[in-house]
Amino acid sequence: MKILKLPKEKLDFFASVVQQFGEVHAPVEQDGQFVFKRLSRWSEARLDYNRTILPPKKYFLPQQQVLLRYRPEAGYVAEVQGLEQRLVLFGVHACDIYALNILDRVFAGKYPDPYYQARRRSIAIIGIDCRPDERCFCRSMRADAVEHGFDLFFHDLGDYYLTLVGTARGDDMVLATEPLFEAVDHTDIERYKQHSSAKRQAFSLEVEIRDLAEIVEMEYHSGMWEELGERCLSCGSCSMVCPTCYCFDVNDAVTLGSTAGSRIRSWDSCLFATHALVAGGHNFRDSRASRIKFRYYHKQRGFVAEYGRPSCVGCGRCIAACPVHIDITEVINQLRGVPDAGSK
Ligand code: SF4
Ligand code: SF4
């Protein structure tokens, strides 16, 4: 991997040149929170953000997406509009890049999804490191650093960004802005190591995930699921904001009076009361307790069995979004029997 450095006073110029690789989207402040959106000017970008309300997932698996249209005379025609539109996502945190790498295993693995894969190809990612706040536990989830899944990744070392070049497209960005980046020397590497160590020590929230999958399995009949079910509103906010939740529903919207229509994929949530409702009226998870238990089982146990790691990156979004303050770290601690867990 190529490692360079970009002096901070050259960032604005870099951002202006990088537009040739696609429409630039970055975190922007909105009503005291942050959202990824198209920049109307570079000064809007807030690279010092903590977390966005929705993760970058929204660009790769849109909340609602027409998959195909059908008409009797034309048959089924895949909807490809917008799939090849080039974007540059500027300022993606390591945990969110890690989450995309997890989604890759789902949508680009055994059952490849051409819509997701097209967006993955056409969207460039420029990562940036961050400082954890009181809701971040990405270090515990081994997602505080990424080795791949980005084109460029910037580490803020004070007056410059230590820059990792992750792909040929990232290299092209460097070449297109040729005089801006500089070679690094041993001093820069030492500085990076100190920076990395300081970040590790900055985490105030931690959970232990070793043997968590086994503990989750052992606690299948625990009364805590009923207690959580009593509190949970089944609103689905936790899964909507989660960078690794990918449940979706597919519906046909048929044009009235014809056999033409479109097939639409929309976000779904395993917390919704109808998620496991099948034809005939049977609901496999008809209680709130069974649904919240399922979410924890899928993320912390089922995903581990299938993909070798939990499908949680510790971004803290579900903690911030839950209207009744269900906190994943408290649930994990309670499962583990950590003293005082669940007392908040
Ligand atoms: S479960 Fe919560 S903390 Fe984990 S990745 Fe999803 S939103 Fe982030
Ligand atoms: S955000 Fe909270 S209340 Fe809403 S479904 Fe998730 S756990 Fe339940």
mmCIF file of C-alpha atoms and ligand atoms in Angstrom:
data_model
loop_
_atom_site.group_PDB
_atom_site.id
_atom_site.type_symbol
_atom_site.label_atom_id
_atom_site.label_comp_id
_atom_site.label_asym_id
_atom_site.label_seq_id
_atom_site.Cartn_x
_atom_site.Cartn_y
_atom_site.Cartn_z
ATOM 1 C CA MET A 1 0.000 0.000 0.000
ATOM 2 C CA LYS A 2 1.311 3.427 -0.952
ATOM 3 C CA ILE A 3 1.588 5.903 1.969
ATOM 4 C CA LEU A 4 1.873 9.641 1.354
ATOM 5 C CA LYS A 5 1.017 12.856 3.138
ATOM 6 C CA LEU A 6 -1.183 15.792 2.226
ATOM 7 C CA PRO A 7 -0.508 19.138 3.931
ATOM 8 C CA LYS A 8 -3.780 20.452 5.350
ATOM 9 C CA GLU A 9 -3.578 23.775 3.517
ATOM 10 C CA LYS A 10 -3.805 21.776 0.275
ATOM 11 C CA LEU A 11 -6.993 19.911 1.196
ATOM 12 C CA ASP A 12 -9.322 22.492 -0.395
ATOM 13 C CA PHE A 13 -7.503 22.274 -3.688
ATOM 14 C CA PHE A 14 -7.478 18.470 -3.508
ATOM 15 C CA ALA A 15 -11.255 18.487 -2.910
ATOM 16 C CA SER A 16 -11.810 20.710 -5.944
ATOM 17 C CA VAL A 17 -9.763 18.464 -8.235
ATOM 18 C CA VAL A 18 -11.287 15.244 -6.924
ATOM 19 C CA GLN A 19 -14.661 16.307 -8.349
ATOM 20 C CA GLN A 20 -13.494 14.911 -11.675
ATOM 21 C CA PHE A 21 -13.956 11.460 -10.106
ATOM 22 C CA GLY A 22 -17.633 12.090 -9.325
ATOM 23 C CA GLU A 23 -20.127 14.265 -7.516
ATOM 24 C CA VAL A 24 -18.708 14.924 -4.051
ATOM 25 C CA HIS A 25 -20.835 13.992 -1.023
ATOM 26 C CA ALA A 26 -19.615 14.515 2.518
ATOM 27 C CA PRO A 27 -20.939 14.905 6.074
ATOM 28 C CA VAL A 28 -22.812 18.179 6.543
ATOM 29 C CA GLU A 29 -24.324 19.574 9.731
ATOM 30 C CA GLN A 30 -28.122 19.565 9.763
ATOM 31 C CA ASP A 31 -30.148 20.589 12.817
ATOM 32 C CA GLY A 32 -27.285 19.783 15.160
ATOM 33 C CA GLN A 33 -26.656 16.347 13.650
ATOM 34 C CA PHE A 34 -24.771 15.181 10.584
ATOM 35 C CA VAL A 35 -25.870 13.737 7.256
ATOM 36 C CA PHE A 36 -24.010 12.626 4.164
ATOM 37 C CA LYS A 37 -25.206 14.758 1.282
ATOM 38 C CA ARG A 38 -24.107 16.419 -1.930
ATOM 39 C CA LEU A 39 -22.000 19.467 -1.236
ATOM 40 C CA SER A 40 -22.993 22.730 -2.815
ATOM 41 C CA ARG A 41 -19.631 24.098 -1.720
ATOM 42 C CA TRP A 42 -16.638 22.440 -0.082
ATOM 43 C CA SER A 43 -16.824 24.676 3.029
ATOM 44 C CA GLU A 44 -20.052 22.833 3.998
ATOM 45 C CA ALA A 45 -18.131 19.609 4.656
ATOM 46 C CA ARG A 46 -17.702 18.787 8.350
ATOM 47 C CA LEU A 47 -14.833 16.339 8.517
ATOM 48 C CA ASP A 48 -14.848 16.683 12.320
ATOM 49 C CA TYR A 49 -18.277 15.007 12.646
ATOM 50 C CA ASN A 50 -18.926 12.246 15.166
ATOM 51 C CA ARG A 51 -21.458 10.115 13.250
ATOM 52 C CA THR A 52 -24.062 10.706 10.566
ATOM 53 C CA ILE A 53 -27.726 9.879 11.251
ATOM 54 C CA LEU A 54 -27.761 7.375 8.384
ATOM 55 C CA PRO A 55 -24.621 5.537 7.362
ATOM 56 C CA PRO A 56 -23.230 5.522 3.797
ATOM 57 C CA LYS A 57 -25.296 2.329 3.294
ATOM 58 C CA LYS A 58 -28.002 4.604 1.863
ATOM 59 C CA TYR A 59 -25.920 5.096 -1.296
ATOM 60 C CA PHE A 60 -25.387 1.387 -1.911
ATOM 61 C CA LEU A 61 -28.704 -0.019 -0.722
ATOM 62 C CA PRO A 62 -31.123 2.895 -1.132
ATOM 63 C CA GLN A 63 -34.117 3.129 1.187
ATOM 64 C CA GLN A 64 -36.326 2.559 -1.856
ATOM 65 C CA GLN A 65 -35.120 1.304 -5.220
ATOM 66 C CA VAL A 66 -36.897 0.280 -8.411
ATOM 67 C CA LEU A 67 -35.333 -3.016 -9.463
ATOM 68 C CA LEU A 68 -37.241 -3.558 -12.686
ATOM 69 C CA ARG A 69 -40.232 -2.393 -14.694
ATOM 70 C CA TYR A 70 -42.561 -4.629 -16.662
ATOM 71 C CA ARG A 71 -44.993 -4.175 -19.503
ATOM 72 C CA PRO A 72 -46.731 -6.960 -21.460
ATOM 73 C CA GLU A 73 -45.078 -5.924 -24.743
ATOM 74 C CA ALA A 74 -41.592 -5.405 -23.273
ATOM 75 C CA GLY A 75 -41.370 -8.029 -20.538
ATOM 76 C CA TYR A 76 -39.152 -7.384 -17.526
ATOM 77 C CA VAL A 77 -36.627 -4.593 -17.945
ATOM 78 C CA ALA A 78 -34.001 -4.025 -15.261
ATOM 79 C CA GLU A 79 -33.841 -0.466 -13.945
ATOM 80 C CA VAL A 80 -30.276 0.715 -14.347
ATOM 81 C CA GLN A 81 -30.758 4.472 -14.162
ATOM 82 C CA GLY A 82 -28.312 6.071 -11.773
ATOM 83 C CA LEU A 83 -26.386 2.896 -11.043
ATOM 84 C CA GLU A 84 -23.329 4.086 -12.953
ATOM 85 C CA GLN A 85 -23.409 7.658 -11.663
ATOM 86 C CA ARG A 86 -19.991 8.378 -10.213
ATOM 87 C CA LEU A 87 -19.850 9.748 -6.677
ATOM 88 C CA VAL A 88 -17.040 10.503 -4.271
ATOM 89 C CA LEU A 89 -17.960 9.894 -0.633
ATOM 90 C CA PHE A 90 -15.557 12.113 1.247
ATOM 91 C CA GLY A 91 -14.913 11.611 4.946
ATOM 92 C CA VAL A 92 -16.149 8.089 5.690
ATOM 93 C CA HIS A 93 -15.118 6.735 9.095
ATOM 94 C CA ALA A 94 -13.320 3.412 9.445
ATOM 95 C CA CYS A 95 -16.304 1.703 11.105
ATOM 96 C CA ASP A 96 -18.577 2.640 8.201
ATOM 97 C CA ILE A 97 -16.040 1.388 5.663
ATOM 98 C CA TYR A 98 -15.784 -1.800 7.701
ATOM 99 C CA ALA A 99 -19.581 -2.038 7.549
ATOM 100 C CA LEU A 100 -19.481 -1.778 3.754
ATOM 101 C CA ASN A 101 -16.909 -4.562 3.706
ATOM 102 C CA ILE A 102 -19.416 -6.617 5.724
ATOM 103 C CA LEU A 103 -22.225 -5.761 3.287
ATOM 104 C CA ASP A 104 -19.912 -6.842 0.454
ATOM 105 C CA ARG A 105 -19.927 -10.342 1.892
ATOM 106 C CA VAL A 106 -23.720 -10.379 1.760
ATOM 107 C CA PHE A 107 -24.321 -8.606 -1.563
ATOM 108 C CA ALA A 108 -21.187 -9.539 -3.454
ATOM 109 C CA GLY A 109 -20.649 -13.050 -2.116
ATOM 110 C CA LYS A 110 -22.662 -16.219 -2.633
ATOM 111 C CA TYR A 111 -25.688 -14.343 -4.045
ATOM 112 C CA PRO A 112 -24.254 -11.343 -5.893
ATOM 113 C CA ASP A 113 -26.567 -8.358 -6.150
ATOM 114 C CA PRO A 114 -25.863 -6.456 -9.407
ATOM 115 C CA TYR A 115 -27.470 -3.244 -8.125
ATOM 116 C CA TYR A 116 -25.301 -3.124 -5.010
ATOM 117 C CA GLN A 117 -22.208 -4.144 -6.934
ATOM 118 C CA ALA A 118 -22.737 -1.427 -9.568
ATOM 119 C CA ARG A 119 -22.941 1.228 -6.822
ATOM 120 C CA ARG A 120 -19.859 -0.188 -5.136
ATOM 121 C CA ARG A 121 -17.962 0.202 -8.428
ATOM 122 C CA SER A 122 -19.189 3.698 -9.206
ATOM 123 C CA ILE A 123 -18.740 5.261 -5.751
ATOM 124 C CA ALA A 124 -15.255 6.241 -4.649
ATOM 125 C CA ILE A 125 -14.558 6.336 -0.905
ATOM 126 C CA ILE A 126 -12.209 8.682 0.850
ATOM 127 C CA GLY A 127 -11.966 7.670 4.483
ATOM 128 C CA ILE A 128 -10.981 9.824 7.416
ATOM 129 C CA ASP A 129 -10.079 8.853 10.931
ATOM 130 C CA CYS A 130 -11.977 10.108 13.943
ATOM 131 C CA ARG A 131 -11.994 10.390 17.709
ATOM 132 C CA PRO A 132 -14.415 8.173 19.637
ATOM 133 C CA ASP A 133 -17.230 9.725 21.631
ATOM 134 C CA GLU A 134 -19.137 8.163 24.529
ATOM 135 C CA ARG A 135 -21.209 5.968 22.163
ATOM 136 C CA CYS A 136 -18.395 4.579 20.017
ATOM 137 C CA PHE A 137 -17.247 1.026 20.712
ATOM 138 C CA CYS A 138 -15.807 0.182 17.288
ATOM 139 C CA ARG A 139 -12.528 -0.794 18.910
ATOM 140 C CA SER A 140 -14.275 -3.598 20.791
ATOM 141 C CA MET A 141 -15.837 -4.731 17.504
ATOM 142 C CA ARG A 142 -12.391 -4.674 15.790
ATOM 143 C CA ALA A 143 -13.701 -2.056 13.344
ATOM 144 C CA ASP A 144 -11.719 1.000 14.435
ATOM 145 C CA ALA A 145 -9.319 0.476 11.534
ATOM 146 C CA VAL A 146 -9.715 -0.879 8.001
ATOM 147 C CA GLU A 147 -7.193 -2.343 5.616
ATOM 148 C CA HIS A 148 -9.359 -2.221 2.485
ATOM 149 C CA GLY A 149 -12.660 -0.915 1.156
ATOM 150 C CA PHE A 150 -11.464 2.665 0.529
ATOM 151 C CA ASP A 151 -9.708 4.472 -2.299
ATOM 152 C CA LEU A 152 -7.879 6.881 -0.018
ATOM 153 C CA PHE A 153 -7.820 7.104 3.764
ATOM 154 C CA PHE A 154 -6.706 10.215 5.647
ATOM 155 C CA HIS A 155 -5.237 10.136 9.147
ATOM 156 C CA ASP A 156 -5.186 13.567 10.748
ATOM 157 C CA LEU A 157 -1.673 14.110 12.112
ATOM 158 C CA GLY A 158 -2.013 17.786 12.978
ATOM 159 C CA ASP A 159 -0.782 19.886 10.080
ATOM 160 C CA TYR A 160 -1.097 17.146 7.470
ATOM 161 C CA TYR A 161 -3.019 13.982 6.602
ATOM 162 C CA LEU A 162 -1.089 10.756 6.453
ATOM 163 C CA THR A 163 -2.734 9.205 3.408
ATOM 164 C CA LEU A 164 -3.168 5.525 2.611
ATOM 165 C CA VAL A 165 -3.767 4.736 -1.049
ATOM 166 C CA GLY A 166 -6.078 1.723 -1.194
ATOM 167 C CA THR A 167 -6.931 1.257 -4.876
ATOM 168 C CA ALA A 168 -5.858 2.116 -8.407
ATOM 169 C CA ARG A 169 -8.613 4.761 -8.405
ATOM 170 C CA GLY A 170 -7.099 6.248 -5.259
ATOM 171 C CA ASP A 171 -3.748 6.284 -7.004
ATOM 172 C CA ASP A 172 -5.370 8.078 -9.945
ATOM 173 C CA MET A 173 -6.666 10.719 -7.527
ATOM 174 C CA VAL A 174 -3.147 11.234 -6.251
ATOM 175 C CA LEU A 175 -1.791 11.451 -9.785
ATOM 176 C CA ALA A 176 -4.524 13.898 -10.841
ATOM 177 C CA THR A 177 -3.458 16.176 -7.993
ATOM 178 C CA GLU A 178 0.207 15.349 -8.535
ATOM 179 C CA PRO A 179 2.145 18.097 -6.729
ATOM 180 C CA LEU A 180 -0.094 18.055 -3.648
ATOM 181 C CA PHE A 181 0.983 14.820 -1.977
ATOM 182 C CA GLU A 182 4.425 14.385 -0.458
ATOM 183 C CA ALA A 183 6.545 11.380 0.445
ATOM 184 C CA VAL A 184 6.595 10.283 4.091
ATOM 185 C CA ASP A 185 9.682 9.584 6.148
ATOM 186 C CA HIS A 186 10.401 7.775 9.399
ATOM 187 C CA THR A 187 9.289 10.768 11.492
ATOM 188 C CA ASP A 188 5.820 10.625 9.923
ATOM 189 C CA ILE A 189 5.508 6.919 10.662
ATOM 190 C CA GLU A 190 6.523 7.490 14.301
ATOM 191 C CA ARG A 191 3.980 10.285 14.518
ATOM 192 C CA TYR A 192 1.304 7.984 13.112
ATOM 193 C CA LYS A 193 2.117 5.321 15.712
ATOM 194 C CA GLN A 194 1.687 7.828 18.543
ATOM 195 C CA HIS A 195 -1.568 9.030 16.995
ATOM 196 C CA SER A 196 -2.851 5.462 16.697
ATOM 197 C CA SER A 197 -1.945 4.684 20.301
ATOM 198 C CA ALA A 198 -3.672 7.866 21.546
ATOM 199 C CA LYS A 199 -6.818 6.926 19.646
ATOM 200 C CA ARG A 200 -6.870 3.459 21.183
ATOM 201 C CA GLN A 201 -6.680 5.002 24.635
ATOM 202 C CA ALA A 202 -9.450 7.501 23.902
ATOM 203 C CA PHE A 203 -12.235 4.894 23.977
ATOM 204 C CA SER A 204 -14.447 5.140 27.044
ATOM 205 C CA LEU A 205 -16.953 2.482 25.930
ATOM 206 C CA GLU A 206 -15.917 -1.124 25.558
ATOM 207 C CA VAL A 207 -17.513 -4.547 25.401
ATOM 208 C CA GLU A 208 -15.962 -7.986 25.278
ATOM 209 C CA ILE A 209 -16.941 -9.982 22.197
ATOM 210 C CA ARG A 210 -14.799 -13.071 22.756
ATOM 211 C CA ASP A 211 -17.157 -16.073 23.127
ATOM 212 C CA LEU A 212 -20.149 -13.693 22.900
ATOM 213 C CA ALA A 213 -21.751 -15.857 20.196
ATOM 214 C CA GLU A 214 -21.668 -18.846 22.549
ATOM 215 C CA ILE A 215 -23.047 -16.808 25.453
ATOM 216 C CA VAL A 216 -25.874 -15.479 23.264
ATOM 217 C CA GLU A 217 -26.692 -19.094 22.375
ATOM 218 C CA MET A 218 -26.656 -20.140 26.037
ATOM 219 C CA GLU A 219 -29.002 -17.274 26.956
ATOM 220 C CA TYR A 220 -31.653 -18.160 24.395
ATOM 221 C CA HIS A 221 -34.259 -18.692 27.122
ATOM 222 C CA SER A 222 -33.143 -15.785 29.325
ATOM 223 C CA GLY A 223 -35.872 -13.656 30.863
ATOM 224 C CA MET A 224 -34.001 -10.546 29.719
ATOM 225 C CA TRP A 225 -35.531 -10.901 26.227
ATOM 226 C CA GLU A 226 -39.004 -10.506 27.734
ATOM 227 C CA GLU A 227 -37.817 -7.449 29.676
ATOM 228 C CA LEU A 228 -36.341 -5.927 26.514
ATOM 229 C CA GLY A 229 -39.526 -6.790 24.622
ATOM 230 C CA GLU A 230 -41.547 -4.885 27.246
ATOM 231 C CA ARG A 231 -39.448 -1.784 26.572
ATOM 232 C CA CYS A 232 -38.950 -2.070 22.797
ATOM 233 C CA LEU A 233 -41.472 -0.169 20.664
ATOM 234 C CA SER A 234 -40.745 -2.177 17.493
ATOM 235 C CA CYS A 235 -40.127 1.146 15.752
ATOM 236 C CA GLY A 236 -37.209 -0.260 13.738
ATOM 237 C CA SER A 237 -35.061 2.865 14.187
ATOM 238 C CA CYS A 238 -32.097 0.817 15.382
ATOM 239 C CA SER A 239 -31.990 -1.237 12.201
ATOM 240 C CA MET A 240 -32.719 1.696 9.879
ATOM 241 C CA VAL A 241 -29.650 3.574 11.126
ATOM 242 C CA CYS A 242 -27.446 0.499 11.335
ATOM 243 C CA PRO A 243 -24.676 0.367 8.701
ATOM 244 C CA THR A 244 -24.808 -3.430 8.586
ATOM 245 C CA CYS A 245 -28.556 -4.121 8.720
ATOM 246 C CA TYR A 246 -29.704 -5.069 5.253
ATOM 247 C CA CYS A 247 -33.204 -6.575 5.521
ATOM 248 C CA PHE A 248 -35.374 -5.499 2.637
ATOM 249 C CA ASP A 249 -38.835 -6.133 1.296
ATOM 250 C CA VAL A 250 -39.797 -6.424 -2.375
ATOM 251 C CA ASN A 251 -43.197 -5.272 -3.599
ATOM 252 C CA ASP A 252 -44.824 -4.889 -6.986
ATOM 253 C CA ALA A 253 -46.525 -1.589 -7.733
ATOM 254 C CA VAL A 254 -48.970 -2.453 -10.486
ATOM 255 C CA THR A 255 -50.406 0.343 -12.588
ATOM 256 C CA LEU A 256 -54.155 0.426 -12.044
ATOM 257 C CA GLY A 257 -56.106 -1.115 -14.954
ATOM 258 C CA SER A 258 -53.058 -2.726 -16.575
ATOM 259 C CA THR A 259 -50.547 -5.519 -16.106
ATOM 260 C CA ALA A 260 -47.628 -3.094 -16.210
ATOM 261 C CA GLY A 261 -45.786 -2.037 -13.118
ATOM 262 C CA SER A 262 -42.533 -1.891 -11.264
ATOM 263 C CA ARG A 263 -40.822 -4.034 -8.662
ATOM 264 C CA ILE A 264 -39.515 -2.037 -5.742
ATOM 265 C CA ARG A 265 -37.076 -2.943 -3.002
ATOM 266 C CA SER A 266 -37.460 -1.075 0.301
ATOM 267 C CA TRP A 267 -35.705 -1.227 3.652
ATOM 268 C CA ASP A 268 -37.371 -3.510 6.138
ATOM 269 C CA SER A 269 -36.623 -4.277 9.759
ATOM 270 C CA CYS A 270 -36.732 -7.505 11.718
ATOM 271 C CA LEU A 271 -38.183 -5.409 14.551
ATOM 272 C CA PHE A 272 -41.343 -4.632 12.589
ATOM 273 C CA ALA A 273 -44.419 -6.600 13.680
ATOM 274 C CA THR A 274 -45.048 -7.823 10.126
ATOM 275 C CA HIS A 275 -41.492 -8.891 9.330
ATOM 276 C CA ALA A 276 -42.091 -12.609 9.925
ATOM 277 C CA LEU A 277 -45.764 -12.591 8.968
ATOM 278 C CA VAL A 278 -46.480 -15.080 6.186
ATOM 279 C CA ALA A 279 -49.435 -15.898 3.952
ATOM 280 C CA GLY A 280 -52.199 -17.524 5.945
ATOM 281 C CA GLY A 281 -51.676 -15.132 8.816
ATOM 282 C CA HIS A 282 -49.018 -16.976 10.838
ATOM 283 C CA ASN A 283 -46.357 -14.780 12.384
ATOM 284 C CA PHE A 284 -43.138 -16.579 13.265
ATOM 285 C CA ARG A 285 -42.090 -13.743 15.580
ATOM 286 C CA ASP A 286 -45.290 -12.204 16.818
ATOM 287 C CA SER A 287 -43.974 -10.804 20.108
ATOM 288 C CA ARG A 288 -41.688 -7.836 20.546
ATOM 289 C CA ALA A 289 -39.462 -9.988 22.755
ATOM 290 C CA SER A 290 -38.989 -12.570 19.996
ATOM 291 C CA ARG A 291 -38.143 -9.857 17.476
ATOM 292 C CA ILE A 292 -35.544 -8.038 19.550
ATOM 293 C CA LYS A 293 -34.020 -11.386 20.506
ATOM 294 C CA PHE A 294 -33.818 -12.272 16.826
ATOM 295 C CA ARG A 295 -31.965 -9.044 16.055
ATOM 296 C CA TYR A 296 -29.324 -9.785 18.674
ATOM 297 C CA TYR A 297 -29.109 -13.407 17.591
ATOM 298 C CA HIS A 298 -28.632 -12.561 13.958
ATOM 299 C CA LYS A 299 -26.012 -9.872 14.523
ATOM 300 C CA GLN A 300 -24.050 -11.441 17.343
ATOM 301 C CA ARG A 301 -24.456 -15.145 16.686
ATOM 302 C CA GLY A 302 -25.936 -16.075 13.285
ATOM 303 C CA PHE A 303 -23.619 -13.761 11.377
ATOM 304 C CA VAL A 304 -20.624 -15.094 13.296
ATOM 305 C CA ALA A 305 -21.535 -18.643 12.301
ATOM 306 C CA GLU A 306 -21.873 -17.692 8.642
ATOM 307 C CA TYR A 307 -19.213 -15.024 8.174
ATOM 308 C CA GLY A 308 -16.864 -15.411 11.121
ATOM 309 C CA ARG A 309 -17.576 -12.105 12.885
ATOM 310 C CA PRO A 310 -20.549 -10.179 14.320
ATOM 311 C CA SER A 311 -22.437 -7.863 11.961
ATOM 312 C CA CYS A 312 -21.930 -4.923 14.270
ATOM 313 C CA VAL A 313 -19.135 -2.381 13.928
ATOM 314 C CA GLY A 314 -19.760 -0.452 17.138
ATOM 315 C CA CYS A 315 -20.783 2.811 15.473
ATOM 316 C CA GLY A 316 -23.194 3.681 18.292
ATOM 317 C CA ARG A 317 -26.009 4.786 15.971
ATOM 318 C CA CYS A 318 -28.588 2.403 17.437
ATOM 319 C CA ILE A 319 -27.786 3.735 20.912
ATOM 320 C CA ALA A 320 -28.366 7.288 19.695
ATOM 321 C CA ALA A 321 -31.549 6.402 17.781
ATOM 322 C CA CYS A 322 -33.474 4.253 20.253
ATOM 323 C CA PRO A 323 -36.344 6.275 21.739
ATOM 324 C CA VAL A 324 -36.464 4.070 24.865
ATOM 325 C CA HIS A 325 -32.705 4.008 25.415
ATOM 326 C CA ILE A 326 -32.022 0.364 24.703
ATOM 327 C CA ASP A 327 -28.234 0.285 24.560
ATOM 328 C CA ILE A 328 -26.518 -2.565 22.735
ATOM 329 C CA THR A 329 -23.470 -2.385 24.997
ATOM 330 C CA GLU A 330 -25.654 -2.749 28.087
ATOM 331 C CA VAL A 331 -27.459 -5.695 26.505
ATOM 332 C CA ILE A 332 -24.122 -7.373 25.736
ATOM 333 C CA ASN A 333 -22.874 -6.714 29.269
ATOM 334 C CA GLN A 334 -26.101 -8.036 30.727
ATOM 335 C CA LEU A 335 -25.781 -11.173 28.613
ATOM 336 C CA ARG A 336 -22.243 -11.600 29.871
ATOM 337 C CA GLY A 337 -23.313 -11.051 33.468
ATOM 338 C CA VAL A 338 -21.116 -7.986 33.885
ATOM 339 C CA PRO A 339 -21.939 -6.488 37.335
ATOM 340 C CA ASP A 340 -24.269 -3.438 37.239
ATOM 341 C CA ALA A 341 -25.090 -4.018 33.568
ATOM 342 C CA GLY A 342 -28.564 -2.885 32.634
ATOM 343 C CA SER A 343 -28.915 -0.646 35.680
ATOM 344 C CA LYS A 344 -29.194 2.550 33.629
HETATM 345 S S1 SF4 B 1 -25.826 -2.717 15.895
HETATM 346 FE FE1 SF4 B 1 -25.773 -0.556 16.538
HETATM 347 S S2 SF4 B 1 -23.619 -0.156 17.078
HETATM 348 FE FE2 SF4 B 1 -23.670 -2.085 15.886
HETATM 349 S S3 SF4 B 1 -23.275 -1.429 13.787
HETATM 350 FE FE3 SF4 B 1 -25.520 -1.484 14.036
HETATM 351 S S4 SF4 B 1 -26.081 0.629 14.649
HETATM 352 FE FE4 SF4 B 1 -23.849 0.439 14.898
HETATM 353 S S1 SF4 B 2 -34.885 1.604 18.254
HETATM 354 FE FE1 SF4 B 2 -35.258 0.799 20.318
HETATM 355 S S2 SF4 B 2 -37.491 0.787 20.514
HETATM 356 FE FE2 SF4 B 2 -37.060 0.997 18.316
HETATM 357 S S3 SF4 B 2 -37.050 -1.148 17.569
HETATM 358 FE FE3 SF4 B 2 -34.928 -0.658 18.090
HETATM 359 S S4 SF4 B 2 -34.674 -1.383 20.222
HETATM 360 FE FE4 SF4 B 2 -36.895 -1.264 19.813
#
